[in-house]
Short mmCIF file of C-alpha atoms and ligand atoms in Angstrom, two decimals:
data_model
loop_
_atom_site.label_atom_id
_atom_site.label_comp_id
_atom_site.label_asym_id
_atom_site.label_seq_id
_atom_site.Cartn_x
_atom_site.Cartn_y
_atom_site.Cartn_z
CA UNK A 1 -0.64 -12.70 13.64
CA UNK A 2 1.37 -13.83 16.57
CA UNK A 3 3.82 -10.73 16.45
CA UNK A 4 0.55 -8.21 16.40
CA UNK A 5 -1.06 -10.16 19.87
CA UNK A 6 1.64 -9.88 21.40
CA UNK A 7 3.46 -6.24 20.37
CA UNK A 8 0.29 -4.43 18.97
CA UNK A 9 -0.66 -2.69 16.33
CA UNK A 10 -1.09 0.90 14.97
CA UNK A 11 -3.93 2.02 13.32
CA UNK A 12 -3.85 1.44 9.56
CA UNK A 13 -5.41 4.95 8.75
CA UNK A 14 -3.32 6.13 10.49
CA UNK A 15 -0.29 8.38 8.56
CA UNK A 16 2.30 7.74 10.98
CA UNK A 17 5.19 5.07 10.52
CA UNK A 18 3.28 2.41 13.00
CA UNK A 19 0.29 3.15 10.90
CA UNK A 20 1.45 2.81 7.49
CA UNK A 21 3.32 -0.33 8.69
CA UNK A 22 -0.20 -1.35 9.59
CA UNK A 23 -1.74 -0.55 6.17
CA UNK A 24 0.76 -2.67 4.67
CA UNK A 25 0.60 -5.84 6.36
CA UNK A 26 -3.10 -5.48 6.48
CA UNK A 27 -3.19 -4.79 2.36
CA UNK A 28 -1.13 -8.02 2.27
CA UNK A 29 -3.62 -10.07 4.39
CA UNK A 30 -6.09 -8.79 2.15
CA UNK A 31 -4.09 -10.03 -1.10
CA UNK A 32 -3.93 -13.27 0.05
CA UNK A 33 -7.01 -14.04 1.37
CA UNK A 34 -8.24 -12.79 -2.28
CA UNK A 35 -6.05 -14.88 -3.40
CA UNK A 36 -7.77 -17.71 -2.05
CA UNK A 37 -11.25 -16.99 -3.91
CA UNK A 38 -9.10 -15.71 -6.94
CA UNK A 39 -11.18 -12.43 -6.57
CA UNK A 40 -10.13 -8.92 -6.02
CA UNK A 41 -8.19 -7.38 -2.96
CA UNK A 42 -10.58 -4.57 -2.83
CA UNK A 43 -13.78 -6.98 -2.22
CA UNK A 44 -12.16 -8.01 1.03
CA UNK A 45 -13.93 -7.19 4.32
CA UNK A 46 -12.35 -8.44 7.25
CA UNK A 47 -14.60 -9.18 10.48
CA UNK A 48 -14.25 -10.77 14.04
CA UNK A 49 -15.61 -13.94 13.20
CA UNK A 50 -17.69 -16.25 10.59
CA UNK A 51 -20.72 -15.30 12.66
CA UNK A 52 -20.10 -11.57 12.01
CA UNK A 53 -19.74 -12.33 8.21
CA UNK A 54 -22.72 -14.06 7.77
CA UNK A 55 -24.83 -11.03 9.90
CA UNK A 56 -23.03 -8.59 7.48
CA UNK A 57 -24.06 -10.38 4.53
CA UNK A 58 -27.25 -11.20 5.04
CA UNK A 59 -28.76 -8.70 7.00
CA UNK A 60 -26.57 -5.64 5.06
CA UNK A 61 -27.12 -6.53 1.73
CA UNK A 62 -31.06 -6.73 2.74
CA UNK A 63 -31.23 -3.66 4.17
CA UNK A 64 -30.02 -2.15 1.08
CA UNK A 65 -32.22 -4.28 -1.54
CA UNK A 66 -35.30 -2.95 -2.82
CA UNK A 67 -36.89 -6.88 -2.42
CA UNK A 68 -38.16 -8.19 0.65
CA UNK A 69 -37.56 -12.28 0.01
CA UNK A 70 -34.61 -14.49 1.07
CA UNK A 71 -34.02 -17.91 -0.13
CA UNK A 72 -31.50 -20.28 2.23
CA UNK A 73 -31.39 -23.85 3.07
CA UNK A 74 -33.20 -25.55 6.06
CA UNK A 75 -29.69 -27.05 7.14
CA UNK A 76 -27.37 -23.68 7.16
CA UNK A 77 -24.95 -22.80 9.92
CA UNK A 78 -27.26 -21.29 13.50
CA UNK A 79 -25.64 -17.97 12.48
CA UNK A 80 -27.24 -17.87 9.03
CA UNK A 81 -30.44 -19.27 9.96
CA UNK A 82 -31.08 -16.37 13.08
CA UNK A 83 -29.83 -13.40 10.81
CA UNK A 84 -32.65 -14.71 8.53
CA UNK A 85 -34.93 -14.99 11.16
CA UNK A 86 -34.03 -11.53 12.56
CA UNK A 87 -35.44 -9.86 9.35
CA UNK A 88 -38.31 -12.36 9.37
CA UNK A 89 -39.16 -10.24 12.43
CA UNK A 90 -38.96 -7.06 10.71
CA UNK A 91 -40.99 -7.56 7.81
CA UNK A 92 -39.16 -10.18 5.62
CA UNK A 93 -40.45 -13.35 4.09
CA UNK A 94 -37.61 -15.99 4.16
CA UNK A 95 -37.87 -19.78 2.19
CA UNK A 96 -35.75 -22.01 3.65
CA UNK A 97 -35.44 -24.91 1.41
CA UNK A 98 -35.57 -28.64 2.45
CA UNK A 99 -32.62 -31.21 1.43
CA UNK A 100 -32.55 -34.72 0.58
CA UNK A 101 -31.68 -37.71 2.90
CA UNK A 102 -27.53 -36.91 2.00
CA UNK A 103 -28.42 -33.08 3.29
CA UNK A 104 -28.08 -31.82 -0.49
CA UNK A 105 -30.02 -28.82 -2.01
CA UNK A 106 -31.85 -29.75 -4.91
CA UNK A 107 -30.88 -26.59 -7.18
CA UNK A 108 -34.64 -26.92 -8.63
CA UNK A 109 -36.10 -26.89 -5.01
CA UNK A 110 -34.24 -22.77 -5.33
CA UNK A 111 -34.77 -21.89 -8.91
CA UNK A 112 -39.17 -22.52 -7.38
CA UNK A 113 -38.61 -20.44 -4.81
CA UNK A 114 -37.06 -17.39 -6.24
CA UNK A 115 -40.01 -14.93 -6.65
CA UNK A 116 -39.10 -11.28 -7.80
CA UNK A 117 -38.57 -9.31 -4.71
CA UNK A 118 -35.46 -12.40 -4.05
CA UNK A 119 -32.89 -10.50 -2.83
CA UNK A 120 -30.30 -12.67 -2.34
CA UNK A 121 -29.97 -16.62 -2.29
CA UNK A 122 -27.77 -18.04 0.47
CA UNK A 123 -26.44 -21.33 0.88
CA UNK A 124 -23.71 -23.05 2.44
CA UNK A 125 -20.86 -24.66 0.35
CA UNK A 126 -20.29 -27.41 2.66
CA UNK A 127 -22.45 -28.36 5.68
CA UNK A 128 -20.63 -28.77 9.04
CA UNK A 129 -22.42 -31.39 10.74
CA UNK A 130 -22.39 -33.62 8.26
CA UNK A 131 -19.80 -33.15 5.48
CA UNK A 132 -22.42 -32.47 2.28
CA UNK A 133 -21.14 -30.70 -0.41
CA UNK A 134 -23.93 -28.29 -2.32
CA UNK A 135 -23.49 -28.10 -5.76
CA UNK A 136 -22.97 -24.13 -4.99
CA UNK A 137 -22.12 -23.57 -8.98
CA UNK A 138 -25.26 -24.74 -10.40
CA UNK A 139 -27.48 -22.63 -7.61
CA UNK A 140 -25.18 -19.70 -8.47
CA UNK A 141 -25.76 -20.09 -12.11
CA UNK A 142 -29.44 -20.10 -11.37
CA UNK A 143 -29.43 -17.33 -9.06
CA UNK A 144 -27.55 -15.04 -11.66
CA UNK A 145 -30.08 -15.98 -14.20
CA UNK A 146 -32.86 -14.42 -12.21
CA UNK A 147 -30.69 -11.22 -11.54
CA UNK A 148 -30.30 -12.22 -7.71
CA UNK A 149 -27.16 -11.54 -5.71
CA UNK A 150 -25.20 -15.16 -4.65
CA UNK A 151 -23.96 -15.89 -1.22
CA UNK A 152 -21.55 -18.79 -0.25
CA UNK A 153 -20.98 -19.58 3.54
CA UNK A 154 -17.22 -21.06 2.74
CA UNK A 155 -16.43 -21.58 6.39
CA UNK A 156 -16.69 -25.63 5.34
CA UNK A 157 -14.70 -25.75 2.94
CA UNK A 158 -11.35 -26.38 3.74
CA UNK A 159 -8.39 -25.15 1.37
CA UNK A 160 -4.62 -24.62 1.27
CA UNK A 161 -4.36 -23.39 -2.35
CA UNK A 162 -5.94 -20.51 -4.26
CA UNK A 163 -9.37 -21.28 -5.91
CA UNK A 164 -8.92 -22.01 -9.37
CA UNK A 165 -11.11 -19.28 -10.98
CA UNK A 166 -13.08 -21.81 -12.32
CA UNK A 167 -13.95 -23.62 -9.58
CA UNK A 168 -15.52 -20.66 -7.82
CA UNK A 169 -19.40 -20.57 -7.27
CA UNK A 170 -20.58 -18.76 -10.13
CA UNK A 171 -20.40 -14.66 -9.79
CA UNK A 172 -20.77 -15.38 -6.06
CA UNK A 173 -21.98 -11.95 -4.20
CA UNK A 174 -19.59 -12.84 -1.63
CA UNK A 175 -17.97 -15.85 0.15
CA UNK A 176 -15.90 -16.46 3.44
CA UNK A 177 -12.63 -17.17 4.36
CA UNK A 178 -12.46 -21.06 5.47
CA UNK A 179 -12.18 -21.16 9.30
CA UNK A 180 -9.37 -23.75 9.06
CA UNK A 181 -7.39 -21.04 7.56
CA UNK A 182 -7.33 -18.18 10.20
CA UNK A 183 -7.02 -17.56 13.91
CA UNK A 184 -9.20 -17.14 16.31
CA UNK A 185 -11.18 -14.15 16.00
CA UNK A 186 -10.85 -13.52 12.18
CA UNK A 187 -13.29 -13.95 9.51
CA UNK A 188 -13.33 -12.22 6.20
CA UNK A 189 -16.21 -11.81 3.34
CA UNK A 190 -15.44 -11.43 -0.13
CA UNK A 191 -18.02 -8.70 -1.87
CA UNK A 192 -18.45 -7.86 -5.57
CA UNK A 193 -17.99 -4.15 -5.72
CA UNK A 194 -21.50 -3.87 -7.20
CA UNK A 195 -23.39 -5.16 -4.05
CA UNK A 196 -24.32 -2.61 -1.45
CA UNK A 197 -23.89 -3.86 2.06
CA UNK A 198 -25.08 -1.58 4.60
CA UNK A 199 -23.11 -1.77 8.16
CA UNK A 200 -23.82 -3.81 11.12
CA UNK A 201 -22.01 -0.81 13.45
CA UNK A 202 -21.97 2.38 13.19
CA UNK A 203 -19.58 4.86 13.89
CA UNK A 204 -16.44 3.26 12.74
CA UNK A 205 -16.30 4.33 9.06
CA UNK A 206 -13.90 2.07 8.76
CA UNK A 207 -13.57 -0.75 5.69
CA UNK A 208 -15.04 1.36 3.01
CA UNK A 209 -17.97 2.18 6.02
CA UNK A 210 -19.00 -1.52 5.20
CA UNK A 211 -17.83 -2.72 8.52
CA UNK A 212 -16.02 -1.09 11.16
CA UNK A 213 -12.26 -2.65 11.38
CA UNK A 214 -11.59 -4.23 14.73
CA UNK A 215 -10.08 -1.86 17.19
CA UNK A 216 -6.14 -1.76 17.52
CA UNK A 217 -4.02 -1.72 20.13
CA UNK A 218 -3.00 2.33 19.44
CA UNK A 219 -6.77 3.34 19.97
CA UNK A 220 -8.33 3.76 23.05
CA UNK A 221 -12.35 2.97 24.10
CA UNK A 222 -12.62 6.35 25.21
CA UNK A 223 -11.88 7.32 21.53
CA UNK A 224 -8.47 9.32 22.73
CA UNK A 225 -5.57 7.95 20.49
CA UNK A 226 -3.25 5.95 22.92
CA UNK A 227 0.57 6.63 23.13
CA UNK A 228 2.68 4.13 21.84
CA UNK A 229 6.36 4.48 23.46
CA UNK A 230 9.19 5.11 20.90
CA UNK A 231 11.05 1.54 22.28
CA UNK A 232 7.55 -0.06 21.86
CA UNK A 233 7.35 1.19 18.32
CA UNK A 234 10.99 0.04 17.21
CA UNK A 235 9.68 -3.40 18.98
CA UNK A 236 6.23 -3.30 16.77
CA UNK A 237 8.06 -2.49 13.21
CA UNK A 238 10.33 -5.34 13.59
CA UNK A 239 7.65 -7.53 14.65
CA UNK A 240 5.42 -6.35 11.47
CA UNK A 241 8.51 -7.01 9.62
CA UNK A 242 8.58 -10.47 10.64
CA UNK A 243 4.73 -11.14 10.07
CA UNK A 244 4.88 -9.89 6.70
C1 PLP B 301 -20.57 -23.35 8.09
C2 PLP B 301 -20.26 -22.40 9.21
N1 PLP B 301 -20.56 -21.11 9.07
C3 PLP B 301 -20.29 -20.22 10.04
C4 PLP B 301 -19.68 -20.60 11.22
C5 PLP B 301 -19.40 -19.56 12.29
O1 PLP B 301 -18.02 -19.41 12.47
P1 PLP B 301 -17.42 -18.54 13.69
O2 PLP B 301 -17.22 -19.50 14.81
O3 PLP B 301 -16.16 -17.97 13.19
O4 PLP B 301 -18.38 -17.47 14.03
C6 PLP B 301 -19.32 -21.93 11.41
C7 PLP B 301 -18.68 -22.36 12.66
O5 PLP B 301 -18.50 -23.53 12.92
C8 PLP B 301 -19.61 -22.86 10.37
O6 PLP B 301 -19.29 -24.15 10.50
#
């Protein structure tokens, strides 16, 4: 990243040089954070932060589902709780299961509370408070029993390797990229290609029009394209060089 803060960055739909140098280091973030949920490139979403992530899942898959019912736990992460309480205020019904004294979901205490407007289940694969690991698989096995799209908060989970494919919650809808893993102001969501997430922003069209990519340092507020110097340029491709 550090080459990017510091020389900037042209924009990756772009067709210039600076802009296809963009697309490529970009498309190779992408691979590798895949890598890490040993799921597809092309299911990537990158956002500004976990928070972001958990906003877009939640709150864009349900305003694309036909049901009206979440199901979380009572002991998720502040920014999946108040995206669940957001809808609550427009309309939506929301269970937030209890835990035992160890903070673990009882997969039972979710398979009771799916009804069949569910439209997604949403738990946390580690809590950060207190370390509890939630035994993500077997809620994901039950959740794609009933037909209901998975979600795994993964910011808890810390990793250096790629996810064995087996080890991954079962069909999750989508997961995160562990916060240990990426700088400051970088998130990422992983999204089957058959869930429908609609966008938190408008206007970008950006990221498949799922959400808008974070502005770059070659466009301008205004919406005018800014003028990156030639010297600057030279500067930026060697830079992206480096990164890569
Ligand atoms: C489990 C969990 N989810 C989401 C978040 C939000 O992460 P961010 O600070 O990137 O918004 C955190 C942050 O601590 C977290 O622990």
């Amino acid at each position: 990243m550090r080459p990017f803060f510091e020389g900037g960055v042209g924009n990756p739909n772009a067709q210039h040089s600076l802009g296809l140098e963009a697309r490529s280091t970009l498309d190779g973030a992408r691979a590798k954070v895949a890598r890490l949920f040993a799921a597809t490139p092309g299911g990537v979403i990158f956002t500004a932060s976990a928070t972001e992530a958990n906003n877009l899942a939640v709150k864009g898959l349900a305003q694309r589902a036909a049901g009206r019912h979440i199901v979380t736990s009572a002991i998720e992460h502040i920014s999946l709780i108040d995206s669940c309480r957001d809808l609550e205020k427009r309309g939506w019904s929301v269970t937030y299961v209890g835990v035992d004294a160890d903070g673990r979901i009882d997969p039972e205490a979710v398979a009771n509370a799916i009804r069949d407007e569910t439209a997604l289940v949403s738990v946390m694969a580690a809590n950060n408070e207190i370390g509890t690991i939630q035994p993500v698989r077997e809620i994901g096995r039950i959740a794609r029993a009933r037909g209901v799209p998975f979600h795994v908060d993964a910011v808890g989970r810390r990793r250096t390797r790629p996810a064995p494919r087996r080890r991954l919650p079962h069909r999750p809808a989508h997961a995160l990229v562990e916060r240990s893993l990426r700088p400051p102001g970088a998130g990422a969501l992983w999204a089957r290609a058959s869930v429908k997430l609609a966008p938190l922003t408008v206007g970008g069209g950006r990221s498949a029009a799922i959400a808008p990519a974070p502005r770059t340092a070659g466009d301008r507020r205004d919406g005018r394209r800014g003028r990156p110097g030639a010297g600057r340029g030279r500067e930026r491709s060697g830079a992206a060089r480096r990164a890569a």
